[in-house]
Coordinates of C-alpha atoms in Angstrom, one line a residue:
Chain C
M1 CA -24.5 91.9 211.3
F2 CA -22.3 89.3 211.1
V3 CA -19.7 90.8 213.7
F4 CA -22.8 91.5 216.0
W5 CA -24.1 88.0 215.9
L6 CA -20.5 86.9 216.6
L7 CA -20.0 89.0 219.6
I8 CA -23.6 87.7 220.8
G9 CA -22.4 84.3 220.4
I10 CA -19.1 85.0 222.2
V11 CA -20.8 86.4 224.9
I12 CA -23.2 83.6 225.3
G13 CA -20.1 81.1 224.9
V14 CA -18.2 82.7 227.6
C15 CA -21.0 82.9 230.3
C16 CA -21.8 79.3 229.2
S17 CA -18.2 78.2 229.9
L18 CA -18.3 80.2 233.2
L19 CA -21.5 78.5 234.2
M20 CA -20.5 75.2 233.6
N21 CA -17.1 75.7 235.5
Y22 CA -19.0 76.9 238.4
V23 CA -21.2 74.1 238.3
R24 CA -18.3 71.6 238.3
K25 CA -16.4 73.5 240.8
N26 CA -19.4 73.2 243.1
N27 CA -20.4 69.6 242.5
L28 CA -23.6 70.8 242.0
A29 CA -26.5 68.5 241.0
V30 CA -28.2 69.9 237.7
K31 CA -30.8 67.8 235.8
W32 CA -31.2 67.4 232.2
Y33 CA -34.3 69.6 232.2
D34 CA -32.4 72.2 233.8
R35 CA -30.2 72.4 231.0
L36 CA -33.1 72.2 228.8
L37 CA -34.8 75.3 230.5
V38 CA -31.6 77.4 229.9
V39 CA -31.3 76.4 226.2
I40 CA -34.9 77.6 225.9
G41 CA -34.2 80.5 227.5
I42 CA -31.1 81.7 225.7
I43 CA -33.0 80.9 222.5
M44 CA -35.9 83.1 223.2
L45 CA -33.4 85.9 224.5
V46 CA -31.4 85.7 221.2
L47 CA -35.0 85.9 219.1
G48 CA -35.7 89.0 221.3
I49 CA -32.6 90.6 220.5
Q50 CA -33.0 89.6 217.0
N51 CA -36.3 91.2 216.8
L52 CA -35.4 94.4 218.2
R53 CA -32.5 94.7 215.8
G54 CA -34.4 93.8 213.1
S55 CA -37.7 95.9 213.8
L56 CA -35.2 98.9 214.4
A57 CA -33.7 98.4 211.1
E58 CA -37.5 98.3 209.8
Y59 CA -38.0 101.8 211.8
E60 CA -40.3 100.2 213.9
P61 CA -39.0 100.7 217.3
K62 CA -42.1 100.1 219.2
A63 CA -42.6 96.6 217.5
G64 CA -38.7 96.3 218.6
I65 CA -39.3 96.9 222.2
F66 CA -42.4 94.9 222.1
S67 CA -40.8 92.0 220.6
L68 CA -37.9 92.2 223.0
F69 CA -40.3 92.2 226.3
M70 CA -42.6 89.9 225.0
M71 CA -39.6 87.6 224.3
G72 CA -37.0 88.8 226.9
I73 CA -39.0 88.5 230.1
P74 CA -40.3 85.0 229.6
A75 CA -36.5 84.0 228.8
V76 CA -35.2 85.5 231.9
I77 CA -38.4 84.1 233.9
V78 CA -37.4 80.3 232.2
I79 CA -33.4 81.1 233.0
G80 CA -34.3 82.0 236.6
V81 CA -36.3 79.0 236.8
A82 CA -33.6 76.5 236.2
F83 CA -31.4 78.4 238.4
Y84 CA -33.7 78.0 241.2
L85 CA -34.4 74.7 240.5
V86 CA -30.7 73.8 241.0
Y87 CA -30.3 76.4 243.7
S88 CA -33.2 74.5 245.7
R89 CA -32.1 71.1 244.9
N90 CA -28.7 71.8 245.9
R91 CA -29.8 73.7 249.1
S92 CA -31.9 70.8 250.6
A93 CA -28.8 68.1 249.6
D94 CA -26.5 70.4 251.7
R95 CA -29.0 70.4 254.7
K96 CA -29.3 66.5 254.4
E97 CA -25.4 66.6 254.5
S98 CA -25.3 68.8 257.3
I99 CA -27.9 66.8 259.6
S100 CA -26.3 63.6 258.8
T101 CA -22.8 64.7 259.9
Chain P
M1 CA -11.4 78.2 235.9
D2 CA -10.0 75.7 237.9
N3 CA -11.9 72.5 236.9
L4 CA -12.7 73.9 233.0
S5 CA -9.8 73.0 230.8
R6 CA -8.6 75.6 228.1
K7 CA -9.5 73.1 225.5
E8 CA -13.0 72.7 226.8
F9 CA -13.6 76.3 227.2
L10 CA -12.3 76.9 223.8
K11 CA -14.6 74.3 222.4
T12 CA -18.0 75.3 223.9
L13 CA -17.1 78.9 223.2
G14 CA -16.2 78.1 220.0
L15 CA -19.4 75.8 219.1
T16 CA -22.0 78.3 220.5
G17 CA -20.4 81.1 218.6
A18 CA -20.3 79.4 215.3
G19 CA -23.4 78.0 215.9
I20 CA -25.4 81.2 216.4
T21 CA -23.0 83.0 213.4
L22 CA -23.7 80.3 210.9
A23 CA -27.5 79.2 211.8
T24 CA -28.9 81.7 209.6
P25 CA -26.8 81.9 206.4
L26 CA -26.2 78.3 206.4
S27 CA -30.1 77.6 206.7
R28 CA -30.6 79.7 203.7
A29 CA -27.8 78.1 201.7
L30 CA -29.4 74.6 202.4
A31 CA -32.6 75.7 201.6
A32 CA -31.9 77.5 198.3
N33 CA -29.6 74.7 196.9
G34 CA -31.1 73.3 193.8
K35 CA -34.2 75.0 193.5
S36 CA -35.4 76.8 190.5
S37 CA -38.9 77.7 191.2
V38 CA -40.3 80.9 191.9
L39 CA -39.7 80.6 195.5
R40 CA -36.4 80.1 197.2
D41 CA -36.5 79.0 200.6
K42 CA -40.2 79.2 202.0
W43 CA -41.1 75.7 203.0
W44 CA -44.7 77.0 204.3
V45 CA -45.5 78.0 200.6
K46 CA -47.0 74.9 198.9
E47 CA -47.4 74.6 195.5
V48 CA -51.0 73.7 194.2
D49 CA -53.0 72.6 191.3
K50 CA -55.6 74.7 191.6
P51 CA -55.7 78.1 192.9
T52 CA -56.7 79.0 196.4
V53 CA -59.2 81.7 194.7
D54 CA -62.3 79.7 193.5
V55 CA -62.7 80.4 189.5
D56 CA -65.8 79.2 187.4
W57 CA -63.8 79.3 184.1
Q58 CA -67.4 79.1 182.3
Q59 CA -68.1 82.5 183.6
V60 CA -64.7 83.9 182.8
E61 CA -64.8 85.9 179.7
R62 CA -61.9 88.0 178.4
F63 CA -62.2 91.4 179.9
K64 CA -62.0 94.8 178.4
E65 CA -59.6 96.8 180.2
W66 CA -61.1 100.2 179.8
Q67 CA -64.2 99.2 182.0
T68 CA -62.1 99.6 185.0
T69 CA -62.2 103.1 186.9
R70 CA -58.7 103.6 185.6
R71 CA -60.4 104.6 181.9
S72 CA -64.2 104.6 182.3
Y73 CA -64.4 106.7 185.9
G74 CA -66.8 109.1 183.8
E75 CA -69.1 106.6 182.4
Y76 CA -69.6 105.5 185.9
V77 CA -70.3 108.7 187.6
G78 CA -71.2 111.1 184.7
E79 CA -69.0 113.4 182.6
E80 CA -69.6 116.4 184.7
K81 CA -68.4 114.6 188.1
L82 CA -65.4 113.7 185.9
E83 CA -64.5 117.1 185.2
E84 CA -65.4 118.2 188.9
W85 CA -63.0 115.2 189.7
G86 CA -60.2 116.5 187.6
E87 CA -60.7 120.1 188.8
T88 CA -61.1 119.2 192.5
R89 CA -57.8 117.1 192.4
A90 CA -55.7 120.0 190.4
E91 CA -57.0 122.4 192.9
N92 CA -56.4 120.5 196.2
V93 CA -53.0 119.3 194.9
L94 CA -51.8 123.0 194.3
K95 CA -53.7 124.4 197.5
F96 CA -51.7 121.5 199.5
E97 CA -48.4 122.9 198.1
K98 CA -49.3 126.5 199.0
E99 CA -50.0 125.1 202.4
G100 CA -47.0 123.6 202.9
K101 CA -48.9 120.4 203.6
P102 CA -46.4 117.6 204.6
G103 CA -46.5 114.9 201.9
Y104 CA -47.4 117.9 199.1
T105 CA -44.4 120.4 199.8
T106 CA -42.4 121.3 196.8
K107 CA -39.6 118.7 197.6
D108 CA -42.7 116.4 197.4
M109 CA -43.7 117.6 194.1
A110 CA -40.3 118.0 192.6
L111 CA -39.5 114.4 193.6
G112 CA -43.0 113.3 191.9
A113 CA -42.2 115.5 188.6
A114 CA -38.8 113.9 188.4
V115 CA -39.5 110.2 188.9
N116 CA -42.6 110.2 186.6
S117 CA -40.5 112.3 183.7
A118 CA -38.4 109.5 183.6
R119 CA -40.5 107.1 182.0
L120 CA -39.9 105.3 178.5
G121 CA -42.4 104.4 175.8
L122 CA -44.1 101.2 175.9
S123 CA -44.3 99.1 172.9
F124 CA -46.5 96.2 172.5
E125 CA -44.4 94.8 169.3
P126 CA -41.2 93.2 169.6
A127 CA -38.2 95.1 169.8
E128 CA -36.2 96.1 167.1
D129 CA -33.0 97.8 168.6
A130 CA -30.8 95.0 169.9
S131 CA -28.7 92.9 167.4
T132 CA -30.6 89.3 166.6
P133 CA -28.2 86.1 166.7
E134 CA -28.9 86.0 163.0
E135 CA -27.2 89.4 162.4
R136 CA -24.6 88.6 164.4
G137 CA -24.1 85.1 162.4
V138 CA -24.6 82.6 165.3
P139 CA -27.7 80.2 165.6
R140 CA -30.4 81.3 168.2
Y141 CA -30.1 80.2 171.7
E142 CA -31.5 77.0 172.2
G143 CA -32.6 75.4 175.9
T144 CA -34.9 73.4 177.4
P145 CA -38.1 75.1 178.7
E146 CA -36.6 74.7 182.2
E147 CA -33.3 76.3 181.1
N148 CA -35.1 79.4 179.5
A149 CA -37.0 80.0 182.6
Q150 CA -33.9 79.8 184.7
V151 CA -32.0 82.0 182.3
L152 CA -34.9 84.4 181.8
R153 CA -35.3 84.7 185.2
A154 CA -31.4 85.3 186.0
A155 CA -32.0 88.4 183.4
M156 CA -34.9 89.9 184.6
R157 CA -33.4 89.7 188.2
H158 CA -30.3 91.7 186.9
M159 CA -32.9 94.1 185.2
G160 CA -34.6 94.7 188.4
A161 CA -37.6 92.5 188.5
A162 CA -38.5 90.4 191.9
T163 CA -40.3 87.4 191.4
V164 CA -40.8 85.9 187.9
G165 CA -43.3 83.4 187.3
F166 CA -44.5 81.6 183.8
L167 CA -47.4 80.3 182.1
Q168 CA -48.4 78.2 178.9
R169 CA -51.4 79.8 177.3
D170 CA -54.4 77.8 176.9
D171 CA -58.0 78.5 176.7
K172 CA -58.0 79.3 180.4
I173 CA -55.1 81.5 180.4
N174 CA -56.2 82.9 177.2
K175 CA -59.4 84.4 178.8
L176 CA -57.2 86.1 181.4
L177 CA -55.5 88.4 178.3
Y178 CA -57.4 91.6 177.9
K179 CA -60.0 91.4 174.9
E180 CA -59.2 95.0 174.7
D181 CA -56.9 97.4 176.2
P182 CA -56.7 100.5 178.1
D183 CA -56.8 102.3 174.9
Q184 CA -59.9 99.9 173.6
K185 CA -57.8 98.5 170.7
P186 CA -58.5 94.8 170.6
I187 CA -56.3 92.2 171.6
V188 CA -56.4 89.7 168.6
F189 CA -54.9 85.6 168.4
E190 CA -53.7 84.8 165.3
D191 CA -51.8 82.0 163.4
T192 CA -48.8 84.6 162.2
D193 CA -45.1 84.1 162.9
V194 CA -44.5 87.3 164.2
G195 CA -47.4 89.4 166.2
Y196 CA -48.2 93.0 164.9
E197 CA -49.9 96.4 165.8
T198 CA -52.3 98.1 163.4
D199 CA -54.6 100.8 163.6
E200 CA -57.2 98.6 164.4
K201 CA -55.7 95.8 166.3
R202 CA -52.9 94.3 168.2
A203 CA -52.1 90.6 167.0
L204 CA -50.8 88.0 169.1
P205 CA -49.2 85.1 167.6
N206 CA -50.7 81.8 168.7
K207 CA -47.0 80.2 168.6
A208 CA -46.1 82.9 171.2
E209 CA -47.2 80.5 173.8
W210 CA -45.8 81.4 177.1
V211 CA -46.7 84.2 179.5
I212 CA -44.3 85.9 181.6
V213 CA -45.4 87.3 184.5
Y214 CA -43.0 89.2 187.1
T215 CA -43.2 91.5 190.2
I216 CA -41.3 94.8 190.9
Q217 CA -40.9 95.7 194.5
M218 CA -42.3 98.8 196.1
S219 CA -41.0 100.5 199.0
Q220 CA -43.2 99.6 202.1
E221 CA -41.5 102.8 204.0
T222 CA -42.7 105.1 201.2
M223 CA -46.2 103.5 201.0
T224 CA -46.6 104.2 205.0
R225 CA -46.4 108.1 203.9
C226 CA -49.6 107.3 201.5
P227 CA -52.1 109.1 200.4
T228 CA -49.8 112.1 199.8
E229 CA -47.7 113.1 196.6
L230 CA -44.9 111.6 198.5
G231 CA -46.5 108.2 199.1
S232 CA -47.5 107.9 195.8
Q233 CA -43.8 107.8 194.6
T234 CA -44.1 104.3 195.4
T235 CA -46.2 103.2 192.5
G236 CA -44.7 106.2 190.5
L237 CA -41.1 104.8 190.7
T238 CA -42.2 100.9 190.2
Y239 CA -44.0 102.2 187.0
T240 CA -41.0 104.0 185.8
R241 CA -38.5 101.4 186.6
F242 CA -41.4 99.3 184.8
T243 CA -41.1 100.9 181.5
H244 CA -37.0 100.1 181.7
I245 CA -37.5 96.6 182.6
Q246 CA -40.0 95.9 179.9
Y247 CA -37.6 97.7 177.0
M248 CA -34.8 95.4 178.4
L249 CA -36.7 92.6 178.4
Q250 CA -38.1 92.9 175.2
Q251 CA -34.3 93.6 173.8
F252 CA -33.1 90.6 175.8
I253 CA -35.5 88.1 174.1
R254 CA -35.0 89.5 170.5
S255 CA -31.1 89.1 171.1
L256 CA -31.8 85.4 172.0
G257 CA -33.7 84.9 168.7
Y258 CA -37.3 85.1 170.1
N259 CA -40.1 87.8 170.2
C260 CA -41.3 89.4 173.0
Y261 CA -44.9 91.2 173.4
G262 CA -45.0 93.8 176.0
E263 CA -47.7 95.8 177.5
A264 CA -48.8 98.9 175.0
S265 CA -49.0 101.1 177.9
I266 CA -49.2 100.8 181.9
N267 CA -52.0 98.2 182.8
A268 CA -52.3 96.8 179.4
L269 CA -52.3 93.2 178.1
G270 CA -53.6 90.9 180.8
I271 CA -55.4 91.1 184.4
A272 CA -52.2 91.5 186.4
P273 CA -53.9 89.6 189.7
A274 CA -55.3 87.1 187.9
L275 CA -51.8 86.2 186.0
G276 CA -49.8 86.6 189.5
V277 CA -52.2 83.7 190.8
M278 CA -52.0 81.5 188.1
S279 CA -48.5 81.6 188.0
G280 CA -47.7 81.3 191.6
L281 CA -46.5 84.6 192.4
G282 CA -49.0 85.0 195.1
E283 CA -52.4 85.0 196.1
L284 CA -55.6 87.1 195.6
S285 CA -56.5 89.2 198.7
R286 CA -59.3 91.3 200.5
L287 CA -57.5 94.1 198.8
Q288 CA -58.3 92.8 195.3
R289 CA -54.4 92.7 194.6
L290 CA -52.0 90.0 194.6
V291 CA -50.2 89.3 197.8
T292 CA -46.9 87.7 197.6
P293 CA -45.0 85.5 200.1
E294 CA -41.9 87.4 200.1
Y295 CA -43.1 91.2 199.8
G296 CA -46.6 91.0 200.6
P297 CA -48.7 93.4 198.5
M298 CA -46.0 95.8 198.1
V299 CA -45.3 94.7 194.4
R300 CA -46.5 95.8 191.4
V301 CA -47.4 92.8 188.7
F302 CA -46.5 92.8 184.9
K303 CA -46.7 90.6 182.1
A304 CA -45.4 89.9 178.7
V305 CA -45.8 87.0 176.0
T306 CA -43.5 85.3 174.2
D307 CA -42.4 82.5 171.5
L308 CA -39.4 81.4 173.7
P309 CA -40.6 78.2 175.4
L310 CA -40.8 78.6 179.0
A311 CA -41.6 75.8 181.7
P312 CA -44.8 77.2 183.9
T313 CA -44.9 77.7 187.4
K314 CA -47.8 76.3 189.6
P315 CA -50.1 78.3 191.6
I316 CA -49.5 78.8 195.3
D317 CA -51.2 78.6 198.9
F318 CA -49.5 80.1 201.8
G319 CA -52.8 80.8 203.9
C320 CA -53.4 84.4 202.4
M321 CA -56.8 84.3 201.5
D322 CA -57.6 82.5 204.8
F323 CA -55.9 85.0 206.7
C324 CA -58.1 87.6 204.7
K325 CA -61.1 86.4 206.0
D326 CA -59.9 87.0 209.7
C327 CA -58.2 90.2 208.9
M328 CA -60.0 93.1 207.6
K329 CA -57.6 95.9 208.3
C330 CA -57.4 97.1 204.6
A331 CA -61.4 97.2 204.5
T332 CA -61.8 99.0 207.9
L333 CA -58.7 101.3 207.5
C334 CA -60.1 102.0 204.0
P335 CA -61.2 105.8 204.2
S336 CA -63.7 105.6 201.1
G337 CA -65.3 102.3 202.3
A338 CA -64.6 100.8 199.0
L339 CA -63.3 97.4 200.0
S340 CA -65.7 94.6 201.5
T341 CA -65.7 93.8 205.1
E342 CA -67.9 90.4 204.4
R343 CA -65.9 87.8 206.0
E344 CA -66.2 85.2 202.8
P345 CA -65.3 86.0 199.4
Y346 CA -68.2 86.1 196.7
W347 CA -69.0 85.7 193.1
E348 CA -71.4 88.8 192.7
T349 CA -69.4 91.6 191.0
K350 CA -70.0 95.3 192.7
G351 CA -69.9 96.9 188.9
P352 CA -68.5 96.5 185.4
W353 CA -65.4 97.6 186.6
N354 CA -65.0 94.0 188.2
S355 CA -64.1 91.2 186.0
P356 CA -66.6 88.4 186.6
G357 CA -66.2 84.6 187.2
H358 CA -64.5 84.0 190.5
K359 CA -65.0 84.5 194.2
A360 CA -63.5 87.6 195.5
W361 CA -64.2 90.6 197.8
F362 CA -65.1 92.8 194.7
E363 CA -64.5 96.4 195.4
D364 CA -66.6 99.6 195.1
S365 CA -63.9 101.3 192.5
V366 CA -66.0 104.3 192.2
R367 CA -65.7 105.2 195.9
C368 CA -61.9 104.7 196.0
R369 CA -61.3 106.8 192.9
N370 CA -63.7 109.6 194.6
Y371 CA -61.4 109.5 197.3
W372 CA -58.3 110.2 194.9
A373 CA -59.9 113.4 193.9
E374 CA -60.2 114.3 197.8
V375 CA -56.5 113.8 198.3
G376 CA -55.3 115.0 195.2
T377 CA -53.1 111.8 194.2
N378 CA -53.7 107.9 194.6
C379 CA -54.0 106.4 198.0
G380 CA -52.7 103.2 198.7
I381 CA -53.6 102.8 202.6
C382 CA -55.1 99.2 201.8
F383 CA -51.4 98.4 200.9
A384 CA -49.7 100.1 203.7
V385 CA -51.5 98.5 206.6
C386 CA -51.8 95.0 205.2
P387 CA -50.0 92.9 207.6
Y388 CA -48.2 90.7 204.9
S389 CA -46.5 94.1 203.7
K390 CA -44.0 94.2 206.4
S391 CA -40.2 93.8 205.9
D392 CA -38.0 90.6 206.9
E393 CA -35.7 92.3 208.9
A394 CA -37.3 91.0 212.6
S395 CA -37.4 87.3 212.2
M396 CA -41.1 87.4 214.0
H397 CA -42.7 88.1 210.3
E398 CA -41.4 84.6 208.9
I399 CA -42.7 82.9 212.1
V400 CA -46.4 84.7 212.0
K401 CA -46.5 84.1 208.2
A402 CA -45.3 80.5 208.3
T403 CA -47.8 79.6 211.2
A404 CA -50.4 81.4 209.1
A405 CA -49.6 79.1 206.4
N406 CA -50.5 76.2 208.4
T407 CA -53.1 76.9 210.9
S408 CA -55.7 79.9 211.0
A409 CA -55.9 79.3 215.2
F410 CA -53.5 82.4 215.8
N411 CA -54.7 84.8 213.1
D412 CA -57.0 87.2 215.6
F413 CA -53.8 87.3 217.9
F414 CA -51.5 88.2 215.1
I415 CA -53.8 90.9 214.0
K416 CA -54.0 92.1 217.2
M417 CA -50.6 92.2 217.7
D418 CA -50.1 94.1 214.3
D419 CA -52.6 96.8 215.6
L420 CA -51.0 97.4 218.4
V421 CA -47.3 97.8 217.3
Y422 CA -47.4 99.1 213.9
A423 CA -48.1 102.5 212.9
N424 CA -50.6 102.5 209.8
Q425 CA -49.3 106.1 208.5
K426 CA -46.0 107.8 209.3
S427 CA -44.7 111.4 208.9
P428 CA -44.1 112.3 205.4
E429 CA -41.5 114.8 206.6
E430 CA -39.6 112.2 208.6
W431 CA -39.0 110.0 205.1
W432 CA -36.7 113.1 204.4
Q433 CA -34.5 112.3 207.1
L434 CA -34.4 108.3 206.6
D435 CA -31.3 106.5 205.3
L436 CA -33.2 104.2 202.7
P437 CA -31.4 101.6 200.7
E438 CA -31.2 102.3 196.8
L439 CA -35.2 102.6 195.5
G440 CA -36.4 102.5 198.7
I441 CA -36.6 98.7 198.7
D442 CA -34.1 95.9 200.0
T443 CA -33.0 94.1 196.9
T444 CA -31.3 91.0 198.8
R445 CA -34.6 90.4 200.7
E446 CA -35.6 86.4 200.2
H447 CA -32.2 86.0 198.5
G448 CA -29.8 84.7 201.4

């Protein structure tokens, strides 16, 4: 169990590091609520994984799959919204920059 | 990775990993630190002065256990029916075994025979086997009531009890001790140093002021195989374990230099759910049994009386009775229709098998027993389908219970979800393929 959550933590840590690096490298404009949405999404995703794993341990696979979808789909949507907000903000900034030049 | 230094990378990685890895054990350790009451780390369980069940103590009288359908079924349905019940039950069990009906096969019957044959004899009187401090030439154990409670709780956990609560006897608590035991022998209170039993009575000394109330965890996974011979081994094993735990408890208290009065038989000495409610082990529920915050109804409740001073524990409120008003799963899925589907609990009893004086969802116990005859064994569907009976591996259960403890706004949603994703009954044959923990229970539950 400990190793499982350690691995999950490492995977999330690596993904977050790569993401932060990408943001810095490309000078993307990121607002505080973009970060908040990603954090909420990660929490929901971890909760979904925990409930899937827990329900399987309880011999309740249907409940586990249901929990994963109940929390995993909103998690993906929330993270997707954050990504889209950053993308659209930076795309419009690029356009303005290209028009002015 | 051009703009991210190695230091920053490792910092982010380490913080995220450590945070997720340590969050659960750390929160449990912090919550458990310094607490010594019945409950360990459940912020949503409130200790209260009055139990959540309404009690009119003027109406409460000491109850005779043998009035329950466990002992007086024949009186309520007639001796002819009782005989028929016995025959039907035996015939059905044999028929099912011959047919190889799942849950009644020869291996299921063998498990039942093995588990039930391992029970020890029970004694009301204090133990006499273990050496006393006097015999060892040392003073008897002395501690404050709080210390004694902690020592006893630790010892009982070692012996196999799940949760342990304590009560100090007064006029109210005495009313919850049976007037007559299952064998119709009266329990009397006397001013004597040491209690005793004769052919006529069981004498409980007034100086034995403290009641020990404890639960023993039952296997939820096995209970979902009821009503079958296999499913009945949920209670069967718990009663067998109880006989061993009570024996050890009486020896332990004797060896401390005190006396402990036990149940002379199963379901003796006092009303288990009532004492469980008063000592804060749980709340009364629609299924007329104790529902605990830790294990739901998946426990059996036992009791003993002692002259070792113990710090009493208070009743609790975790929203169970309110939840039961909205949830009728046990009642609607009860195959005999014995449980009430009224929304609110009531004062009126359904028969002499009910103990009056409190507001409850009194059950038609005769109907329940009739069904036992049909299936040839005890039932337990009401236990298995209760939303509180779920294990705690998935964190969702804790979130649901914490929410239900604070608001009833989401009760309907929780009940619908429970209906949607959980099986009420599972295959008995599948049980034999499972890799269940020892005794079918997770003894690490609720303890970090």
